[in-house]
Amino acid sequence: MREKRAVAGLIIAVILLALILGGCGGSRHLTAPTAAARFVGRATCAGCHSGIDADFSLQAHGLDFLTVHGDQIYGRGGGCAPCHTVGYDEPSGFDPGGSTPHLESIGCEECHGAGGDHASNPSSSNINRVPIAEETCWDCHVSSYKQVRGPVPTITDASLYEKAPGSITIHHPQTIFLLGEYGYEHLSDPGPHALVNNTCVSCHLNPVESATTLGLRNAGHANHGDGALHPDLTTCARCHDSEQQAKSLFEGFEEEMEEQLIELGGEDPSNPGAPDADCGGGLLNSYATTHNIDLDNNSDPDNQYVKNYKGARHNYEYLLHDGSYGTHNPPFAEALLEEARELLSD
Ligand code: HEC
Ligand code: HEC
Ligand code: HEC
Ligand code: HEC
Ligand code: HEC
Ligand code: HEC
């Protein structure tokens, strides 16, 4: 493993730098839209920002959820609506009753705030230019909507008790991963990347120096387009010496994480070289076989081997579904894997 202690000096220097960056970046937040502003929907924004709207259709957030999963915005108790619509649970926001078709799917106002005032009287003072991560990204990129507005629940034997061992999974947990919460069990390790100024936004949407840099530095990608969501190495280079250094660090680390995931869960049969989301191989699979664990039914929840399997599988799924191969929180990622291996060695 890495010699973390030896880089204590670098860590301190880098944290100072992060605070400095945080200082100047923070002043760029503009006035929030007034409380009276109403949600008007993406089509209204497109009336004046048509180029951005066209680009936005190319990025994950701009996809039309309704044509693919529309029934699930209103159906099944509307369980998908909180994170796949505009202004859920806010005044004038998405109405599960069906009266707001213009707010189906994620739109501009999820990041820029309710834009009614701005749309009728365009000005830079009545719209949020730079999204605030804690009030936008953090609400959806968690295992349940607005999970981190309250204390994050911990994962223990009790919280996994009711689940069949093979059904344990955890969707889009990026925020709690970054904060180093929700590992099995009671691991808590807020990582260095939680210090990035306006974390999430600064790495993924690159709002540096000039406001219109969004996505532009990803060659071939337009503003708000597909490339806009993917981190740029110049972001990493702010803290990691140089782009070259950041690239090798990222690639080396990502590779190591991928290898360790495959060792635990096996290789995806339909995508060789990638870890298997079904855990059909690796240490998890052999542990289940050796100890006769019933993956499909929760038939023996008090068995210690079953508990070990569930804990290890939780940590595996957590790292896998975060989607950053540990980059969001490198020390936490390593701790999760170590804990999983330890559980499976009993
Ligand atoms: C009637 C035309 C019009 C509509 C509708 C409109 N905008 Fe704008 N928008 C503008 C103009 C003009 C500016 C530039 C204002 C300025 O610089 O003073 C602007 C600027 C912006 C900015 C940048 C603000 C800044 O600080 O530089 C954002 C973000 C924005 N609009 C988002 C939206 C969103 C989201 C919607 C839909 C809710 C929307 N706009 C609807 C005309 C419009
Ligand atoms: C707590 C917020 C939240 C809820 C609730 C939610 N989603 Fe999502 N969904 C997300 C996020 C965030 C992503 C992006 C995931 C990523 O890239 O890690 C996503 C991605 C998706 C995707 C596209 C990418 C993929 O991984 O397949 C589909 C399809 C999807 N969700 C369907 C649903 C359905 C159907 C429901 C309701 C049963 C639902 N979601 C409920 C937040 C949510
Ligand atoms: C309203 C909920 C919501 C908010 C707010 C939100 N996201 Fe997402 N995000 C999603 C969903 C849903 C998807 C998946 C969309 C799809 O694939 O259909 C997604 C996808 C993504 C992806 C994956 C892109 C890919 O290519 O797979 C990234 C990265 C991302 N979001 C980052 C962010 C950042 C950064 C913010 C804050 C500025 C943010 N999101 C705000 C719900 C949200
Ligand atoms: C230190 C920079 C950094 C920060 C801060 C950061 N991310 Fe990431 N994120 C990355 C990198 C690097 C990847 C891996 C990208 C890749 O391999 O395509 C990633 C991957 C992702 C993915 C999966 C994308 C995909 O293509 O499947 C999502 C979703 C995501 N991040 C959302 C977030 C959210 C939400 C936050 C804030 C809670 C956040 N990130 C904070 C750097 C960062
Ligand atoms: C995932 C979050 C997100 C969503 C959704 C989003 N934007 Fe943005 N937008 C940003 C970020 C980040 C910036 C750059 C802020 C900066 O660096 O100053 C930005 C900048 C802007 C600007 C000012 C800069 C420019 O490029 O002219 C306008 C106008 C704008 N957005 C309009 C829109 C419209 C219209 C939509 C919907 C079609 C939309 N945005 C959807 C995150 C988002
Ligand atoms: C705000 C500063 C900051 C930014 C921006 C940043 N990092 Fe980091 N990163 C740190 C700190 C601090 C550490 C912990 C010190 C260390 O281990 O080198 C760290 C650690 C890491 C590690 C683990 C290194 C190890 O030896 O365990 C990786 C991998 C990493 N960062 C990748 C990235 C990538 C990729 C990006 C860009 C997407 C990025 N970082 C952006 C501050 C930052």
Coordinates of C-alpha atoms and ligand atoms in Angstrom, one line a residue:
M1 CA 0.0 0.0 0.0
R2 CA 1.0 3.6 -0.3
E3 CA 3.0 5.5 2.3
K4 CA 0.4 8.0 3.4
R5 CA 2.3 9.3 6.4
A6 CA 5.3 10.3 4.3
V7 CA 3.2 12.8 2.3
A8 CA 1.8 14.6 5.4
G9 CA 3.6 17.8 4.3
L10 CA 2.0 17.6 0.8
I11 CA -1.4 17.0 2.3
I12 CA -1.1 20.1 4.5
A13 CA 0.1 22.2 1.5
V14 CA -2.7 20.8 -0.6
I15 CA -5.3 21.5 2.0
L16 CA -4.1 25.0 2.3
L17 CA -4.3 25.4 -1.4
A18 CA -7.8 23.9 -1.4
L19 CA -8.8 26.5 1.2
I20 CA -7.4 29.3 -0.9
L21 CA -9.2 28.0 -4.0
G22 CA -12.3 27.7 -1.8
G23 CA -11.9 31.3 -0.8
C24 CA -11.8 32.8 -4.2
G25 CA -14.2 30.4 -5.7
G26 CA -16.8 31.1 -3.0
S27 CA -17.1 34.8 -3.9
R28 CA -18.3 33.8 -7.3
H29 CA -21.7 32.5 -6.1
L30 CA -24.3 35.0 -7.2
T31 CA -27.5 36.0 -5.6
A32 CA -30.0 33.2 -5.3
P33 CA -33.2 33.6 -7.2
T34 CA -35.9 35.3 -5.1
A35 CA -38.1 33.2 -2.9
A36 CA -41.0 34.2 -5.1
A37 CA -39.5 32.8 -8.3
R38 CA -41.5 30.0 -9.9
F39 CA -40.4 27.0 -11.9
V40 CA -41.2 27.5 -15.6
G41 CA -39.6 24.5 -17.2
R42 CA -36.8 23.8 -19.7
A43 CA -38.8 24.8 -22.8
T44 CA -39.2 28.4 -21.5
C45 CA -35.4 28.6 -21.0
A46 CA -34.9 27.2 -24.5
G47 CA -36.8 30.1 -25.9
C48 CA -33.8 32.4 -25.3
H49 CA -30.9 29.9 -24.7
S50 CA -31.6 27.5 -27.6
G51 CA -27.9 26.6 -28.2
I52 CA -27.4 25.6 -24.6
D53 CA -30.7 23.7 -24.7
A54 CA -29.6 21.7 -27.8
D55 CA -26.2 20.9 -26.1
F56 CA -27.9 19.9 -22.9
S57 CA -29.9 17.2 -24.8
L58 CA -26.5 15.5 -25.3
Q59 CA -25.6 15.2 -21.6
A60 CA -27.0 12.6 -19.2
H61 CA -29.1 15.1 -17.2
G62 CA -30.7 16.3 -20.5
L63 CA -32.2 12.9 -21.5
D64 CA -35.9 12.6 -21.7
F65 CA -36.7 10.3 -18.8
L66 CA -40.4 10.3 -19.6
T67 CA -40.2 8.5 -22.9
V68 CA -38.2 5.7 -21.3
H69 CA -39.6 5.4 -17.8
G70 CA -42.5 7.8 -17.8
D71 CA -44.9 5.6 -16.0
Q72 CA -42.5 5.5 -13.0
I73 CA -42.6 9.2 -12.5
Y74 CA -46.3 9.0 -11.7
G75 CA -46.7 5.2 -11.1
R76 CA -45.3 3.1 -8.3
G77 CA -46.1 5.9 -5.9
G78 CA -43.9 8.2 -8.0
G79 CA -40.8 6.7 -6.5
C80 CA -38.5 7.9 -9.3
A81 CA -39.8 11.5 -9.4
P82 CA -37.7 13.1 -6.7
C83 CA -34.5 12.8 -8.7
H84 CA -35.8 12.7 -12.3
T85 CA -38.0 15.8 -12.4
V86 CA -37.6 19.6 -11.7
G87 CA -38.4 21.1 -8.3
Y88 CA -39.7 18.0 -6.6
D89 CA -41.3 18.8 -3.3
E90 CA -40.9 22.6 -3.7
P91 CA -43.5 25.2 -4.2
S92 CA -44.5 25.5 -7.9
G93 CA -42.2 22.4 -8.6
F94 CA -43.1 19.0 -10.1
D95 CA -46.7 17.9 -9.2
P96 CA -47.1 14.1 -8.9
G97 CA -50.7 14.7 -9.6
G98 CA -49.8 15.3 -13.3
S99 CA -50.5 19.1 -13.7
T100 CA -46.8 20.0 -14.5
P101 CA -45.8 18.1 -17.7
H102 CA -43.2 20.8 -18.3
L103 CA -41.3 19.7 -15.2
E104 CA -40.9 16.0 -16.1
S105 CA -37.2 15.0 -16.5
I106 CA -34.3 17.0 -15.1
G107 CA -34.2 20.5 -16.5
C108 CA -32.1 23.7 -16.3
E109 CA -33.7 24.8 -13.0
E110 CA -32.4 21.8 -11.1
C111 CA -29.0 23.5 -11.2
H112 CA -29.8 27.1 -11.8
G113 CA -32.8 27.4 -9.5
A114 CA -36.4 28.4 -10.2
G115 CA -36.3 30.9 -13.1
G116 CA -39.7 32.4 -13.4
D117 CA -38.5 35.9 -12.5
H118 CA -35.5 35.6 -14.8
A119 CA -37.5 34.4 -17.7
S120 CA -39.8 37.4 -17.6
N121 CA -37.1 39.9 -16.8
P122 CA -33.7 38.4 -17.8
S123 CA -30.8 39.6 -15.7
S124 CA -27.8 38.0 -14.1
S125 CA -29.1 39.0 -10.7
N126 CA -32.2 36.8 -10.6
I127 CA -30.7 33.5 -11.6
N128 CA -28.0 31.3 -10.0
R129 CA -25.1 31.0 -12.5
V130 CA -22.9 28.6 -10.5
P131 CA -24.9 25.7 -9.0
I132 CA -24.2 25.1 -5.3
A133 CA -23.3 21.4 -4.9
E134 CA -24.9 21.0 -1.5
E135 CA -28.2 22.2 -2.7
T136 CA -28.3 20.4 -6.1
C137 CA -26.0 17.5 -6.8
W138 CA -26.1 16.3 -3.1
D139 CA -29.8 15.9 -3.1
C140 CA -29.9 13.3 -6.0
H141 CA -26.5 11.7 -6.0
V142 CA -27.3 9.7 -2.8
S143 CA -29.1 6.5 -2.1
S144 CA -32.3 8.3 -1.2
Y145 CA -33.5 11.8 -2.0
K146 CA -32.1 14.6 0.3
Q147 CA -30.5 11.9 2.4
V148 CA -27.7 14.2 3.5
R149 CA -29.9 17.0 4.7
G150 CA -30.2 14.9 7.9
P151 CA -27.7 12.6 9.6
V152 CA -26.6 9.9 7.2
P153 CA -27.7 6.5 8.5
T154 CA -25.0 4.0 9.3
I155 CA -24.8 0.5 7.8
T156 CA -24.8 -2.3 10.4
D157 CA -26.0 -5.9 10.7
A158 CA -29.4 -4.5 11.7
S159 CA -29.8 -2.4 8.5
L160 CA -28.9 -5.4 6.3
Y161 CA -30.9 -7.9 8.3
E162 CA -34.0 -7.9 6.2
K163 CA -32.3 -8.2 2.9
A164 CA -31.5 -11.4 0.9
P165 CA -27.7 -11.6 0.6
G166 CA -27.8 -11.4 -3.2
S167 CA -30.1 -8.4 -3.3
I168 CA -27.7 -6.0 -1.6
T169 CA -26.9 -3.0 -3.8
I170 CA -26.6 0.7 -3.5
H171 CA -27.5 3.2 -6.2
H172 CA -25.7 6.4 -7.1
P173 CA -24.2 7.1 -3.7
Q174 CA -21.5 9.6 -4.8
T175 CA -22.2 12.2 -2.1
I176 CA -22.1 9.9 0.9
F177 CA -19.0 8.2 -0.7
L178 CA -17.2 11.5 -0.9
L179 CA -18.1 12.2 2.7
G180 CA -16.9 8.7 3.7
E181 CA -20.2 7.6 5.4
Y182 CA -22.3 4.5 5.1
G183 CA -19.6 1.9 4.9
Y184 CA -20.0 -1.4 6.7
E185 CA -19.7 -0.9 9.5
H186 CA -19.3 2.5 11.1
L187 CA -16.4 3.4 8.8
S188 CA -16.3 7.2 8.6
D189 CA -13.6 8.8 6.6
P190 CA -14.3 12.2 4.9
G191 CA -11.8 12.2 2.1
P192 CA -9.5 14.9 0.8
H193 CA -11.7 15.5 -2.2
A194 CA -14.6 16.6 0.0
L195 CA -12.4 19.8 0.4
V196 CA -12.6 20.7 -3.3
N197 CA -14.3 24.1 -3.6
N198 CA -18.0 23.6 -4.4
T199 CA -17.2 19.9 -4.6
C200 CA -18.9 17.9 -7.4
V201 CA -19.4 21.1 -9.5
S202 CA -15.7 22.1 -9.5
C203 CA -14.4 18.7 -10.6
H204 CA -17.3 17.8 -12.9
L205 CA -18.4 21.1 -14.4
N206 CA -15.2 23.0 -14.2
P207 CA -16.4 26.5 -13.3
V208 CA -12.9 28.0 -13.2
E209 CA -11.7 31.5 -13.8
S210 CA -14.0 32.5 -16.6
A211 CA -17.6 31.5 -16.4
T212 CA -18.0 30.2 -19.9
T213 CA -15.4 27.5 -19.5
L214 CA -18.0 24.8 -18.8
G215 CA -17.1 21.9 -20.9
L216 CA -15.2 23.9 -23.4
R217 CA -11.8 22.5 -22.4
N218 CA -13.0 19.0 -23.2
A219 CA -12.0 19.1 -26.9
G220 CA -14.9 18.6 -29.3
H221 CA -17.6 19.1 -26.7
A222 CA -19.8 22.1 -26.6
N223 CA -20.9 24.0 -23.5
H224 CA -23.5 22.0 -21.5
G225 CA -22.9 19.1 -23.8
D226 CA -21.7 15.6 -23.1
G227 CA -18.2 16.5 -22.1
A228 CA -19.4 19.0 -19.6
L229 CA -20.0 16.4 -16.9
H230 CA -16.7 14.7 -17.1
P231 CA -13.8 15.8 -14.9
D232 CA -10.9 17.6 -16.6
L233 CA -7.3 17.0 -15.6
T234 CA -6.7 20.7 -15.2
T235 CA -9.0 20.5 -12.2
C236 CA -6.9 17.7 -10.6
A237 CA -3.7 19.6 -11.5
R238 CA -4.8 22.5 -9.1
C239 CA -3.8 20.2 -6.2
H240 CA -1.8 17.4 -7.8
D241 CA 1.2 19.3 -9.2
S242 CA 0.6 18.9 -12.9
E243 CA -1.8 17.4 -15.4
Q244 CA 0.7 14.7 -16.1
Q245 CA 1.0 13.9 -12.4
A246 CA -2.8 13.9 -12.0
K247 CA -3.2 11.6 -15.0
S248 CA -0.8 9.0 -13.9
L249 CA -2.1 9.2 -10.3
F250 CA -5.7 8.7 -11.5
E251 CA -5.0 6.0 -14.0
G252 CA -2.8 4.0 -11.6
F253 CA -5.3 4.3 -8.8
E254 CA -8.3 3.5 -11.0
E255 CA -6.5 0.4 -12.3
E256 CA -5.7 -0.8 -8.8
M257 CA -9.2 -0.3 -7.6
E258 CA -10.6 -2.2 -10.7
E259 CA -8.3 -5.1 -10.0
Q260 CA -9.3 -5.3 -6.4
L261 CA -13.0 -5.2 -7.3
I262 CA -12.5 -8.1 -9.8
E263 CA -10.7 -10.0 -7.1
L264 CA -13.7 -9.7 -4.8
G265 CA -16.7 -9.9 -7.2
G266 CA -15.3 -11.6 -10.4
E267 CA -15.3 -10.3 -13.9
D268 CA -18.4 -9.3 -15.7
P269 CA -19.1 -12.1 -18.2
S270 CA -20.7 -9.6 -20.7
N271 CA -17.9 -7.0 -20.3
P272 CA -14.6 -8.7 -19.7
G273 CA -12.1 -6.5 -17.8
A274 CA -14.8 -4.9 -15.7
P275 CA -16.0 -6.0 -12.3
D276 CA -19.3 -8.1 -12.1
A277 CA -22.3 -6.3 -10.6
D278 CA -23.8 -9.7 -9.8
C279 CA -20.8 -11.0 -7.9
G280 CA -20.8 -14.2 -9.9
G281 CA -17.1 -14.9 -9.3
G282 CA -14.2 -13.8 -7.1
L283 CA -13.9 -14.1 -3.3
L284 CA -17.6 -13.3 -2.7
N285 CA -18.7 -16.1 -4.9
S286 CA -16.4 -18.7 -3.4
Y287 CA -17.3 -17.6 0.2
A288 CA -21.0 -18.0 -0.7
T289 CA -20.3 -21.5 -2.1
T290 CA -18.1 -22.6 0.7
H291 CA -20.6 -21.6 3.4
N292 CA -23.7 -22.6 1.5
I293 CA -25.2 -19.1 1.5
D294 CA -28.6 -18.8 -0.1
L295 CA -28.3 -15.6 -2.2
D296 CA -31.9 -15.4 -3.3
N297 CA -33.7 -15.8 0.0
N298 CA -33.0 -14.3 3.4
S299 CA -33.3 -17.8 4.9
D300 CA -30.6 -17.6 7.6
P301 CA -30.1 -14.0 8.7
D302 CA -28.5 -14.8 12.1
N303 CA -25.8 -16.9 10.6
Q304 CA -22.4 -15.3 11.1
Y305 CA -21.2 -16.3 7.6
V306 CA -24.3 -14.7 6.1
K307 CA -23.6 -11.5 8.0
N308 CA -20.0 -11.4 6.8
Y309 CA -21.1 -11.9 3.3
K310 CA -23.7 -9.1 3.5
G311 CA -21.2 -6.7 5.0
A312 CA -18.5 -7.5 2.3
R313 CA -21.1 -7.3 -0.5
H314 CA -22.3 -3.9 0.8
N315 CA -18.8 -2.5 0.6
Y316 CA -18.2 -4.0 -2.8
E317 CA -21.5 -2.7 -4.3
Y318 CA -20.9 0.7 -2.7
L319 CA -17.5 1.2 -4.4
L320 CA -18.7 -0.2 -7.7
H321 CA -21.9 1.9 -7.9
D322 CA -20.1 5.1 -6.9
G323 CA -18.7 5.0 -10.4
S324 CA -15.4 6.8 -9.7
Y325 CA -13.3 3.7 -9.0
G326 CA -12.5 5.2 -5.6
T327 CA -11.3 8.7 -6.9
H328 CA -14.1 10.4 -4.9
N329 CA -12.5 9.3 -1.7
P330 CA -9.3 7.3 -2.2
P331 CA -8.5 6.4 1.5
F332 CA -12.2 5.4 2.1
A333 CA -12.2 3.2 -1.0
E334 CA -9.1 1.4 0.3
A335 CA -10.7 0.9 3.7
L336 CA -13.9 -0.5 2.2
L337 CA -12.0 -3.1 0.3
E338 CA -9.8 -4.0 3.2
E339 CA -12.8 -4.5 5.4
A340 CA -14.5 -6.6 2.8
R341 CA -11.5 -8.9 2.4
E342 CA -11.2 -9.2 6.2
L343 CA -14.8 -10.3 6.5
L344 CA -14.4 -12.9 3.8
S345 CA -11.3 -14.4 5.4
D346 CA -13.2 -15.5 8.5
Ligands
HEC1 C1 -36.5 36.1 -22.4 C2 -35.2 35.5 -22.6 C3 -34.7 34.6 -21.5 C4 -35.3 33.5 -20.9 C5 -36.7 33.0 -21.2 C6 -34.3 32.9 -20.0 N1 -33.1 33.6 -20.1 FE1 -31.5 33.2 -19.1 N2 -30.6 34.9 -19.8 C7 -31.2 35.7 -20.7 C8 -30.3 36.9 -20.9 C9 -30.5 38.0 -21.8 C10 -29.2 36.7 -20.1 C11 -28.0 37.6 -19.9 C12 -28.3 38.5 -18.7 C13 -27.2 39.5 -18.3 O1 -26.1 39.2 -18.5 O2 -27.6 40.5 -17.8 C14 -29.4 35.4 -19.4 C15 -28.5 34.8 -18.5 C16 -28.7 33.6 -17.9 C17 -27.7 32.9 -17.0 C18 -26.3 33.5 -16.7 C19 -26.4 34.4 -15.5 C20 -25.1 35.1 -15.2 O3 -24.9 35.4 -14.0 O4 -24.3 35.3 -16.1 C21 -28.2 31.8 -16.7 C22 -27.6 30.7 -15.8 C23 -29.5 31.7 -17.3 N3 -29.7 32.8 -18.0 C24 -30.4 30.6 -17.1 C25 -31.7 30.6 -17.6 C26 -32.6 29.6 -17.2 C27 -32.4 28.4 -16.3 C28 -33.8 29.9 -17.8 C29 -35.1 29.2 -17.7 C30 -35.7 29.1 -16.3 C31 -33.6 31.1 -18.5 N4 -32.3 31.5 -18.4 C32 -34.5 31.8 -19.3 C33 -32.4 35.6 -21.3 C34 -33.3 34.6 -21.0
HEC2 C1 -32.3 9.5 -4.9 C2 -32.4 9.9 -6.3 C3 -32.9 9.0 -7.3 C4 -34.1 8.2 -7.3 C5 -35.2 8.2 -6.3 C6 -34.1 7.5 -8.6 N1 -33.0 7.8 -9.3 FE1 -32.5 7.1 -11.2 N2 -30.7 8.0 -11.1 C7 -30.3 8.9 -10.1 C8 -29.0 9.3 -10.3 C9 -28.2 10.2 -9.4 C10 -28.5 8.7 -11.5 C11 -27.2 8.8 -12.1 C12 -26.5 7.5 -11.7 C13 -25.0 7.4 -11.8 O1 -24.5 7.7 -12.9 O2 -24.4 7.0 -10.9 C14 -29.7 7.9 -12.0 C15 -29.7 7.1 -13.1 C16 -30.8 6.5 -13.6 C17 -30.9 5.9 -15.0 C18 -29.9 6.0 -16.1 C19 -28.6 5.4 -15.9 C20 -28.5 4.0 -15.4 O3 -27.7 3.8 -14.5 O4 -29.3 3.1 -15.9 C21 -32.1 5.3 -15.0 C22 -32.7 4.5 -16.2 C23 -32.8 5.5 -13.8 N3 -32.0 6.3 -12.9 C24 -34.1 5.1 -13.5 C25 -34.7 5.3 -12.3 C26 -36.0 4.7 -11.9 C27 -36.8 3.8 -12.9 C28 -36.3 5.2 -10.7 C29 -37.5 4.8 -9.8 C30 -37.8 3.4 -9.6 C31 -35.2 6.0 -10.2 N4 -34.3 6.1 -11.2 C32 -35.2 6.7 -9.0 C33 -31.1 9.3 -9.0 C34 -32.3 8.7 -8.6
HEC3 C1 -32.6 16.2 -9.9 C2 -31.6 15.3 -9.5 C3 -30.1 15.5 -10.0 C4 -29.4 16.7 -9.7 C5 -29.8 17.9 -8.9 C6 -28.1 16.4 -10.2 N1 -28.1 15.2 -10.8 FE1 -26.5 14.3 -11.8 N2 -27.7 12.8 -12.5 C7 -29.0 12.7 -12.1 C8 -29.5 11.6 -12.9 C9 -31.0 11.1 -12.8 C10 -28.5 11.2 -13.8 C11 -28.6 10.1 -14.9 C12 -29.4 10.6 -16.1 C13 -29.5 9.5 -17.1 O1 -28.5 8.8 -17.4 O2 -30.6 9.4 -17.7 C14 -27.3 12.0 -13.5 C15 -26.1 11.8 -14.1 C16 -24.9 12.4 -13.6 C17 -23.6 12.1 -14.0 C18 -23.2 10.9 -14.9 C19 -22.9 11.3 -16.3 C20 -22.7 10.0 -17.1 O3 -22.2 10.2 -18.2 O4 -23.0 8.9 -16.7 C21 -22.7 13.0 -13.4 C22 -21.2 13.0 -13.5 C23 -23.6 13.9 -12.6 N3 -24.9 13.5 -12.8 C24 -23.1 14.9 -11.8 C25 -23.9 15.9 -11.2 C26 -23.4 17.1 -10.6 C27 -22.0 17.5 -10.6 C28 -24.5 17.8 -10.2 C29 -24.6 19.1 -9.5 C30 -24.2 20.2 -10.3 C31 -25.7 16.9 -10.5 N4 -25.3 15.8 -11.1 C32 -27.0 17.3 -10.1 C33 -29.7 13.4 -11.2 C34 -29.3 14.6 -10.7
HEC4 C1 -11.8 15.3 -7.1 C2 -12.7 15.5 -8.2 C3 -14.1 15.0 -8.1 C4 -15.0 15.4 -7.2 C5 -14.9 16.4 -6.1 C6 -16.2 14.7 -7.5 N1 -16.0 13.8 -8.6 FE1 -17.4 12.6 -9.4 N2 -15.9 11.7 -10.5 C7 -14.6 12.2 -10.6 C8 -13.8 11.3 -11.4 C9 -12.3 11.4 -11.8 C10 -14.7 10.2 -11.9 C11 -14.4 9.1 -12.8 C12 -14.7 9.6 -14.2 C13 -14.6 8.5 -15.2 O1 -13.9 7.5 -15.0 O2 -15.2 8.7 -16.3 C14 -16.0 10.5 -11.3 C15 -17.2 9.8 -11.5 C16 -18.4 10.3 -11.1 C17 -19.7 9.7 -11.5 C18 -19.8 8.5 -12.5 C19 -19.8 9.0 -13.9 C20 -19.9 7.9 -14.9 O3 -19.5 8.1 -16.0 O4 -20.5 6.8 -14.6 C21 -20.7 10.4 -11.0 C22 -22.2 10.2 -11.2 C23 -20.1 11.4 -10.2 N3 -18.7 11.3 -10.3 C24 -20.8 12.4 -9.4 C25 -20.2 13.2 -8.5 C26 -20.9 14.0 -7.5 C27 -22.4 14.0 -7.3 C28 -19.9 14.6 -6.7 C29 -20.2 15.4 -5.4 C30 -20.8 14.7 -4.3 C31 -18.6 14.3 -7.3 N4 -18.8 13.5 -8.3 C32 -17.4 14.8 -6.8 C33 -14.1 13.3 -9.9 C34 -14.7 14.0 -8.9
HEC5 C1 -26.0 19.9 -14.0 C2 -26.2 21.3 -13.7 C3 -26.6 22.2 -14.8 C4 -27.8 22.1 -15.6 C5 -28.9 21.0 -15.4 C6 -27.8 23.2 -16.5 N1 -26.7 24.0 -16.3 FE1 -26.4 25.8 -17.1 N2 -24.6 25.9 -16.1 C7 -24.1 25.0 -15.2 C8 -22.8 25.4 -14.8 C9 -21.9 24.6 -13.9 C10 -22.5 26.6 -15.5 C11 -21.2 27.4 -15.5 C12 -21.2 28.3 -14.3 C13 -19.9 29.2 -14.4 O1 -18.8 28.6 -14.5 O2 -20.0 30.4 -14.3 C14 -23.7 26.9 -16.3 C15 -23.8 28.1 -17.0 C16 -24.9 28.5 -17.7 C17 -25.1 29.8 -18.4 C18 -24.2 30.9 -18.4 C19 -22.9 30.6 -19.2 C20 -23.1 30.3 -20.6 O3 -22.7 29.3 -21.1 O4 -23.7 31.2 -21.3 C21 -26.4 29.7 -18.9 C22 -27.0 30.8 -19.8 C23 -27.0 28.4 -18.6 N3 -26.1 27.7 -17.9 C24 -28.2 28.0 -19.0 C25 -28.7 26.7 -18.9 C26 -29.9 26.2 -19.5 C27 -30.8 27.0 -20.5 C28 -30.0 24.9 -19.1 C29 -31.1 23.9 -19.5 C30 -31.2 23.7 -20.9 C31 -29.0 24.6 -18.1 N4 -28.2 25.7 -18.1 C32 -28.8 23.5 -17.4 C33 -24.8 23.9 -14.8 C34 -26.0 23.4 -15.3
HEC6 C1 -8.7 20.6 -3.8 C2 -7.5 19.7 -4.0 C3 -7.7 18.5 -4.8 C4 -8.2 18.3 -6.1 C5 -8.9 19.4 -7.0 C6 -8.0 16.9 -6.5 N1 -7.4 16.3 -5.4 FE1 -6.8 14.3 -5.4 N2 -6.2 14.5 -3.5 C7 -6.1 15.7 -2.8 C8 -5.5 15.4 -1.5 C9 -5.3 16.4 -0.4 C10 -5.2 14.0 -1.4 C11 -4.6 13.2 -0.3 C12 -3.1 13.3 -0.3 C13 -2.5 12.3 -1.1 O1 -2.8 11.1 -0.9 O2 -1.7 12.6 -2.1 C14 -5.6 13.5 -2.7 C15 -5.5 12.1 -3.1 C16 -5.8 11.6 -4.3 C17 -5.6 10.2 -4.7 C18 -5.1 9.1 -3.8 C19 -3.6 9.2 -3.8 C20 -3.0 8.1 -2.9 O3 -1.8 8.1 -2.9 O4 -3.8 7.4 -2.3 C21 -6.0 10.1 -6.0 C22 -6.0 8.9 -6.9 C23 -6.4 11.4 -6.4 N3 -6.3 12.3 -5.4 C24 -6.9 11.7 -7.7 C25 -7.4 13.0 -8.1 C26 -8.0 13.2 -9.4 C27 -8.1 12.2 -10.5 C28 -8.4 14.5 -9.4 C29 -9.1 15.3 -10.5 C30 -10.3 14.6 -11.0 C31 -8.1 15.1 -8.1 N4 -7.5 14.1 -7.3 C32 -8.4 16.4 -7.7 C33 -6.6 16.9 -3.2 C34 -7.2 17.2 -4.4

